[in-house]
Coordinates of C-alpha atoms and ligand atoms in Angstrom, one line a residue:
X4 CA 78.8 109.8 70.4
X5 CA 77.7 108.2 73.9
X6 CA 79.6 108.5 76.5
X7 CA 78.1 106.9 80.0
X8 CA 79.2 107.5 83.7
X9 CA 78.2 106.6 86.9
X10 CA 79.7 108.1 89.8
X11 CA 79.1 107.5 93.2
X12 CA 75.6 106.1 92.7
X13 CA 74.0 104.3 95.2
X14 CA 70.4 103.0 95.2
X15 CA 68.3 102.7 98.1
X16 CA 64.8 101.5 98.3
X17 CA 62.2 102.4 100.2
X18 CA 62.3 100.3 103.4
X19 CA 65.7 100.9 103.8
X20 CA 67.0 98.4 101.3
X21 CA 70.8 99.4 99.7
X22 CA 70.5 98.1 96.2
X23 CA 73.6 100.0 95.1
X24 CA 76.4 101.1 96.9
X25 CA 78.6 104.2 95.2
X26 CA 79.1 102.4 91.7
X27 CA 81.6 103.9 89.3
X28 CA 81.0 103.1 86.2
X29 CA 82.8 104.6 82.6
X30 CA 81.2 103.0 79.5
X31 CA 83.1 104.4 76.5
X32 CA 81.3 105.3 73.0
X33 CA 80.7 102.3 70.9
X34 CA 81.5 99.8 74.0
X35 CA 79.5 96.9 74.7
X36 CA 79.9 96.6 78.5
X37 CA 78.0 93.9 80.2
X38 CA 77.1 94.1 84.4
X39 CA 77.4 90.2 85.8
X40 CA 76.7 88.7 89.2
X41 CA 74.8 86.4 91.3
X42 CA 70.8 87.5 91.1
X43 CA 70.2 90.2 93.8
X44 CA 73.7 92.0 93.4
X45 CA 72.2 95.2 92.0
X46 CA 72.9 94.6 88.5
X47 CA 69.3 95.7 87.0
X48 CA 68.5 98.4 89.1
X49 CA 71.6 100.3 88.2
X50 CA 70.7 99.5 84.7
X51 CA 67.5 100.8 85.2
X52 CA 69.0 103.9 86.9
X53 CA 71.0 104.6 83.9
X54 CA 67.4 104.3 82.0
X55 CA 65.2 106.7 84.7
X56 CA 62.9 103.9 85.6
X57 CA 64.5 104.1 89.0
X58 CA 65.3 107.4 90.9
X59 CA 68.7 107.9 91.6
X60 CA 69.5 108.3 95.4
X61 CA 72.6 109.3 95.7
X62 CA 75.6 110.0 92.6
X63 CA 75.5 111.5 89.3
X64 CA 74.5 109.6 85.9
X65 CA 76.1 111.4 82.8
X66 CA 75.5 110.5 79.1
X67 CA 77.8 112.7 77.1
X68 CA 78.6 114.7 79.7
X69 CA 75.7 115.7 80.8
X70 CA 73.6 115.2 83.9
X71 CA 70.8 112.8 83.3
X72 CA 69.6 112.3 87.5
X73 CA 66.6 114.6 86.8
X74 CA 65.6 114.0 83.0
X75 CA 62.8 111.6 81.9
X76 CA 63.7 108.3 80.6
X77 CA 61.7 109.2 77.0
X78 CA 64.3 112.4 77.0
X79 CA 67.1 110.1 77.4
X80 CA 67.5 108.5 73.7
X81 CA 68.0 105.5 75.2
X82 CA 66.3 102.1 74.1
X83 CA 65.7 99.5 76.8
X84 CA 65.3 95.5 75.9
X85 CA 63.6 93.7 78.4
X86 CA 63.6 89.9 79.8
X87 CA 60.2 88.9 78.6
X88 CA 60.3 90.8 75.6
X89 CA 57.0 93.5 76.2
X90 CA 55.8 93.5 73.3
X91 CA 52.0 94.7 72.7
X92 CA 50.2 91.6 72.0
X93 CA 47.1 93.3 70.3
X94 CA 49.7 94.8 67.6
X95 CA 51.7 92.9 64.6
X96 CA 55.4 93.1 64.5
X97 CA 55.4 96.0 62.0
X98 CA 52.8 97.9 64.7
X99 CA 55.2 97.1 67.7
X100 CA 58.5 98.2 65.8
X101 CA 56.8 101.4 64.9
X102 CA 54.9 102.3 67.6
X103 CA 57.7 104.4 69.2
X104 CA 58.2 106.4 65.9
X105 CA 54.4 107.2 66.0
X106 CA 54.7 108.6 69.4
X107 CA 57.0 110.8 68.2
X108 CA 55.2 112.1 65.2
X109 CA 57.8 110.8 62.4
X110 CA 57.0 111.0 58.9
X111 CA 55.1 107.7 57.9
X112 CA 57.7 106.6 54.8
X113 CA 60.3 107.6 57.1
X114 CA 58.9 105.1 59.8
X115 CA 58.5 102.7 57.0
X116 CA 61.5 102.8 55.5
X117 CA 62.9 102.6 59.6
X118 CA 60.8 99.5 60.2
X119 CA 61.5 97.9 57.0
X120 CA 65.5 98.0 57.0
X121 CA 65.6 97.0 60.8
X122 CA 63.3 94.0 59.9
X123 CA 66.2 93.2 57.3
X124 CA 68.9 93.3 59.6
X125 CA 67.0 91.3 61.7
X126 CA 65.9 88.6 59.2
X127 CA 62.3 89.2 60.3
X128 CA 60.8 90.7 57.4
X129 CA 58.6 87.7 57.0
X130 CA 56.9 88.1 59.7
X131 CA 56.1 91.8 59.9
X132 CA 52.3 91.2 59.9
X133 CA 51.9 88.3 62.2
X134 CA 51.0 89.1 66.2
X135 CA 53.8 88.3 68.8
X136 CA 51.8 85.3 69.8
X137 CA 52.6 83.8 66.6
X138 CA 56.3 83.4 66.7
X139 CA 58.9 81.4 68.8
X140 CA 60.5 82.9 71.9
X141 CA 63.9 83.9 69.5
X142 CA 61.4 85.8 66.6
X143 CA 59.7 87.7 69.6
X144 CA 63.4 88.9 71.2
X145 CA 64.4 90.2 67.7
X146 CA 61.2 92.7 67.9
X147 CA 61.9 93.1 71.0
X148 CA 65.5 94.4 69.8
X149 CA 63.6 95.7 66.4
X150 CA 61.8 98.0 69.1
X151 CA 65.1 99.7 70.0
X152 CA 66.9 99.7 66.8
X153 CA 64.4 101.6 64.8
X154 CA 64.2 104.1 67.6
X155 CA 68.3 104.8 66.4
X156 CA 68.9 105.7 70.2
X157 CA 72.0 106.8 71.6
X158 CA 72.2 103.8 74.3
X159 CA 71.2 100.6 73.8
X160 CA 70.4 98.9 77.4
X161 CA 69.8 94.8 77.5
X162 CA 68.5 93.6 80.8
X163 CA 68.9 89.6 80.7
X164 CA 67.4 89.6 77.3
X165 CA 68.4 85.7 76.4
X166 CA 67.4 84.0 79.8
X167 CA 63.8 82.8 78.4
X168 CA 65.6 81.2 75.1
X169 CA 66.5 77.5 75.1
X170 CA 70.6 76.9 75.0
X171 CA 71.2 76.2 71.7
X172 CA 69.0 79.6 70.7
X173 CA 70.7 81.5 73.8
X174 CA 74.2 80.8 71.7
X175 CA 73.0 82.1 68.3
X176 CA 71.4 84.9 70.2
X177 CA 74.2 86.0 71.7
X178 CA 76.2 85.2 68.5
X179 CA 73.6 87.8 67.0
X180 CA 73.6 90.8 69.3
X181 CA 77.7 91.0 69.2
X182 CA 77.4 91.2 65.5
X183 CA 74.6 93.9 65.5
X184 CA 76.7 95.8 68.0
X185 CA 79.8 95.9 65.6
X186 CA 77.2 96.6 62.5
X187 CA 75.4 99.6 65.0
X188 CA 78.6 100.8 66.2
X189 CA 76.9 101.5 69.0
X190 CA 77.0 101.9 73.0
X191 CA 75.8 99.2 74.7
X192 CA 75.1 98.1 78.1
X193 CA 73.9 94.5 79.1
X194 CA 72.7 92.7 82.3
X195 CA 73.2 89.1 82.7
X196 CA 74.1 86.4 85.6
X197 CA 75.5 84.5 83.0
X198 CA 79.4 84.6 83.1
X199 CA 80.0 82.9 79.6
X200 CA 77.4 85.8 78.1
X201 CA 80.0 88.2 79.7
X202 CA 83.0 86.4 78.5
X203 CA 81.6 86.3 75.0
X204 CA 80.0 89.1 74.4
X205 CA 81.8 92.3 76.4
X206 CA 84.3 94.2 75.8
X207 CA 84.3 95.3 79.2
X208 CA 82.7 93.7 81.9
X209 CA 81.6 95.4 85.1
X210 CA 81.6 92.2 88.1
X211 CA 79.2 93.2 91.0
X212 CA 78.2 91.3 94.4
X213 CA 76.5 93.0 97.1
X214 CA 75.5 96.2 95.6
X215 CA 79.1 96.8 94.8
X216 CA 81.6 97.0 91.9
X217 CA 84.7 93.9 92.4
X218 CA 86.3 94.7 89.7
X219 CA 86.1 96.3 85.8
X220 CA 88.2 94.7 83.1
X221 CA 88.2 93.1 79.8
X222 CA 86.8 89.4 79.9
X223 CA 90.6 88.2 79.8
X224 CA 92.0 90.5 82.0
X225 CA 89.1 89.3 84.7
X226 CA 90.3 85.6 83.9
X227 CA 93.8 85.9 84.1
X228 CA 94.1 88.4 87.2
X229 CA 91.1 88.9 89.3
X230 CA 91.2 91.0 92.0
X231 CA 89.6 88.8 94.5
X232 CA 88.4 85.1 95.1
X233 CA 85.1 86.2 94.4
X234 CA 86.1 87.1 90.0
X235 CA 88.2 84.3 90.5
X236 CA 85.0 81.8 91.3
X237 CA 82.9 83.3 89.6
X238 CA 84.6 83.8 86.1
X239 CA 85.0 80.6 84.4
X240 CA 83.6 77.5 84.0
X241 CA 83.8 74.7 85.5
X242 CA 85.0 77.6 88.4
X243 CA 88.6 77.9 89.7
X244 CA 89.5 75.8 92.4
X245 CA 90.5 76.9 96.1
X246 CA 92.7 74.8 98.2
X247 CA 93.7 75.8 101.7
X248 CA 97.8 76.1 101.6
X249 CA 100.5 76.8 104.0
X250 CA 103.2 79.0 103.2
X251 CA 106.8 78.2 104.2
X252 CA 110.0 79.7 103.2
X253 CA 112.4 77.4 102.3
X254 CA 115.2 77.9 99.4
X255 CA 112.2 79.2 97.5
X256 CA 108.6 79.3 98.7
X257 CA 106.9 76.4 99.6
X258 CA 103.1 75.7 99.6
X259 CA 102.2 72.8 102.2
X260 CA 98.8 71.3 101.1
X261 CA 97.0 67.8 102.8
X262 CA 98.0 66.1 99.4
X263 CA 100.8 68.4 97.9
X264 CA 103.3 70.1 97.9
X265 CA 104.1 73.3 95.6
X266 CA 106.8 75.5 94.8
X267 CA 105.9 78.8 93.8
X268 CA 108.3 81.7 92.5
X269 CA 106.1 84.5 93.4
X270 CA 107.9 86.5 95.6
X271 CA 104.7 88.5 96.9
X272 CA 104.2 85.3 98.9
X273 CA 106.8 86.0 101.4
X274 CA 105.4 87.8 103.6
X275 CA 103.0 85.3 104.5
X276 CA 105.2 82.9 105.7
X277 CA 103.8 80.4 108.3
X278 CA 100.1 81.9 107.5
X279 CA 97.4 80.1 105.0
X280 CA 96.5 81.5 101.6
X281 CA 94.0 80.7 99.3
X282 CA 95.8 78.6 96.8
X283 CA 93.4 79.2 93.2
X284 CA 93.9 77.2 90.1
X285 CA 91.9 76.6 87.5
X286 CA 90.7 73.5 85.9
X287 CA 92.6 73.9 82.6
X288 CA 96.1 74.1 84.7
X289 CA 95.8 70.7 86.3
X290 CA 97.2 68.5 84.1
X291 CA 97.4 64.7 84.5
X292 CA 100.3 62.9 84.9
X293 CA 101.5 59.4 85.5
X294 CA 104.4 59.6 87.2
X295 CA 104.4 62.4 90.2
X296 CA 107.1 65.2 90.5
X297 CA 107.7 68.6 91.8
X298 CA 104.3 70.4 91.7
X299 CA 101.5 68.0 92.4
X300 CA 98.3 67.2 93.8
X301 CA 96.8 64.0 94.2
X302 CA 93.4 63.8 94.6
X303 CA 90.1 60.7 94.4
X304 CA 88.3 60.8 91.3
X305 CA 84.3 61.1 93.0
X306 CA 83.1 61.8 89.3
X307 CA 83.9 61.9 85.5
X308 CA 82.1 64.0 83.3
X309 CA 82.9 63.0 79.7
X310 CA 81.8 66.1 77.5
X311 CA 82.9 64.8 74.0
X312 CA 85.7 67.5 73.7
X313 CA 87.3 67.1 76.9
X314 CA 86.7 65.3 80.4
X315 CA 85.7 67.1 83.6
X316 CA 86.8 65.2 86.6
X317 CA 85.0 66.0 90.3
X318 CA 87.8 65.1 92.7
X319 CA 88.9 65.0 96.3
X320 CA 92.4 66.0 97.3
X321 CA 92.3 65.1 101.1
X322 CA 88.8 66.5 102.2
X323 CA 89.1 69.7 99.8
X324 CA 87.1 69.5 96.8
X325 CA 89.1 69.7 93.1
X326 CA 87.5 70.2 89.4
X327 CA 89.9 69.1 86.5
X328 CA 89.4 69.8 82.6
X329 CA 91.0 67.2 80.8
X330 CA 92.0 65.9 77.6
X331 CA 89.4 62.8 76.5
X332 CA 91.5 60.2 75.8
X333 CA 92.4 59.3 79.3
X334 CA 90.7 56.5 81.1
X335 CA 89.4 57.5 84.1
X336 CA 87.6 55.4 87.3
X337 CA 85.9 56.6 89.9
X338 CA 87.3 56.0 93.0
X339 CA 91.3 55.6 91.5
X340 CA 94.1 58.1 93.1
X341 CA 95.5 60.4 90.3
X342 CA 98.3 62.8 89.8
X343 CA 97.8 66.5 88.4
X344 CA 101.0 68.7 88.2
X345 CA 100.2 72.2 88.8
X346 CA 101.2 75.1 86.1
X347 CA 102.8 77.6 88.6
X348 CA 103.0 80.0 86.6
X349 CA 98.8 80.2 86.6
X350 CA 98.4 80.3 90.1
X351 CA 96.2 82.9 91.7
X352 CA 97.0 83.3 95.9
X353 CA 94.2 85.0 97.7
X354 CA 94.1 86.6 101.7
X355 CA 92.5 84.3 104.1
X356 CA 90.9 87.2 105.5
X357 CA 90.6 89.8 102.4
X358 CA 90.2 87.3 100.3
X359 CA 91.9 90.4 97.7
X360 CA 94.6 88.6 95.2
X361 CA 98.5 89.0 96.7
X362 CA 99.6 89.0 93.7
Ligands
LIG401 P1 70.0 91.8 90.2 O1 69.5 92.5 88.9 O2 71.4 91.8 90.3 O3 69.4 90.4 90.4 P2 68.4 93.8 91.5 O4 69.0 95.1 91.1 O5 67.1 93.4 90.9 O6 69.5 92.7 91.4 O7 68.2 93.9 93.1 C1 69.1 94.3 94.0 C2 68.6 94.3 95.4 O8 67.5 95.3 95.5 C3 68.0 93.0 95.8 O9 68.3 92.8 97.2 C4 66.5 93.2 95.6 O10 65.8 92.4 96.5 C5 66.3 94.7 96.0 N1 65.2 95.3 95.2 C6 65.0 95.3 93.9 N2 63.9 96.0 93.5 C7 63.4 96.4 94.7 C8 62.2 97.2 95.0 N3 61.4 97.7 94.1 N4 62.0 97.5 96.3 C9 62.8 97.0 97.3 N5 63.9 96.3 97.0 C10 64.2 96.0 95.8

């Protein structure tokens, strides 16, 4: 069982600098939640809070129920993986995985028997007696995650543990850690700027700017109803698009763009008749077409990204920029005028001012 809650915790650093700004926070037993957002949002000192290498300011940080603000991080039973691994480099694997057991005066065949199975799970048995400047940047993160499993802690805390792996090693990684979580059954908590590690990997993911929670929600949930334009842009790749629209009312509601017009259902809209929205779609829902109707946009084609699987177009619809995702066996040029019809039923409308979702 471990249960983790944040409420009302703000962070402040010396100088004056609000890191974190009353973050609420439930993480469930056996959830893998992961924190995302632009670098300097507060992401890894609230992780660091739930650890005790940071002083609380302000809130209350319970694990099970209880209140951790004053209780040393080594009292926590909670491991912590770090970004560049921290490993001892005067130790051998085996020596780094069960140097944490030593400390704590286990029984040496039970720290064997500890450091062995891990290493299984692990697939790094083989290299139990090298030194961590003997392996590649992926072997040395396994340790580093070997560190914290043999330690069998209650919390498992990630702080951007894949951003020194090349791509293709980042996508095995992160293939890696979701199966250990469901093999652990354990709580987890991970930090990353890295929407698509969110997406894949969470069941929950906690979207901060600014010190400040946006919104908490399951990765689709976030994708198909964010709260605000900031979720919506910054969920989802390539991101969702913005276009400046005019609402009129007329049989219906009508959405007056430079290079469309749109006819949305949502009756939320009304009420902002005769003001601009934020008009959000996303790539996917653009879909070409060659003869123009109801519903669409017509935009310049300023680039074509052919990916293999599918095309991204970079387009211009009047002097608003437009990202497409479409199928690959359309010939595009840059510089040709194209049709996309709109799925309505998709469409995300956003406050000019609040930028919060009117939906
Ligand atoms: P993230 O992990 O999302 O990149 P951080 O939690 O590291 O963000 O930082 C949040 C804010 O707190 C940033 O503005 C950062 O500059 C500031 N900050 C982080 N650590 C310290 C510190 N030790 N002293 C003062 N300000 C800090």
């Amino acid at each position: 069982m471990a249960k983790v809650e944040l409420k009302d915790i703000c962070k402040v650093y010396e100088g004056g600098v609000k890191a974190v700004d009353k973050v609420n926070i439930v993480v469930e037993d056996r959830e893998f939640v992961v924190f995302v957002g632009p670098s300097g949002c507060g992401k890894s000192t609230t992780l660091r809070m739930v650890a005790g290498l940071e002083d609380i300011t302000e809130g209350e940080l319970l694990i099970d129920g209880e209140r951790m603000n004053d209780v040393p991080p080594k009292d926590r039973n909670i491991a912590m993986v770090f970004q560049n691994y921290a490993l001892y480099p005067h130790m051998s694997v085996y020596e780094n995985m069960a140097f944490g057991l030593k400390i704590k005066k286990l029984p040496t065949d039970e720290i064997d028997k500890r450091v062995r199975e891990t290493a299984q799970i692990l697939d790094i048995e083989k290299f139990l007696d090298r030194k961590p400047r003997a392996l590649s940047g992926g072997q040395r993160q396994r340790v580093a995650v070997g560190r914290a499993i043999v330690r069998n802690p209650k919390v498992f805390l990630f702080d951007e543990p894949l951003s020194n792996l090349d791509a293709k090693l980042r996508v095995q990684m992160r293939a890696e850690l979701s199966d250990l979580h469901l093999r652990l059954q354990a709580t987890m908590i991970y930090v990353t700027h890295d929407q698509v590690e969110a997406m894949t990997m969470a069941d929950k993911i906690v979207v901060m700017k600014d010190g400040r929670v946006q919104q908490i929600g399951s990765p689709l949930h976030l994708y198909n109803h964010p709260c605000n334009k900031f979720v919506a842009g910054f969920i989802g790749s390539p991101p969702m698009n913005f276009l400046t629209l005019t609402v009129e009312e007329n049989n219906g509601i009508l959405l007056r763009g430079e290079t469309c017009a749109l006819k949305s259902s949502a009756e939320a809209l009304k009420k902002y008749a005769g003001r601009n929205l934020y008009f959000g779609i996303r790539p996917e829902d653009l879909k070409y077409t060659e003869t123009p109707s109801d519903n669409c946009i017509s935009a310049r084609i300023t680039v074509v990204e052919p990916l293999g699987a599918d095309i991204h177009l970079w387009l211009m619809a009047g002097n608003q920029p437009l990202v497409v995702r479409t199928e690959p066996h359309y010939q595009f040029k840059v510089g040709d005028t194209v049709n996309f019809n709109a799925n309505m039923e998709k469409a995300q409308f956003f406050d000019r001012e609040t930028e919060l979702s009117v939906l």
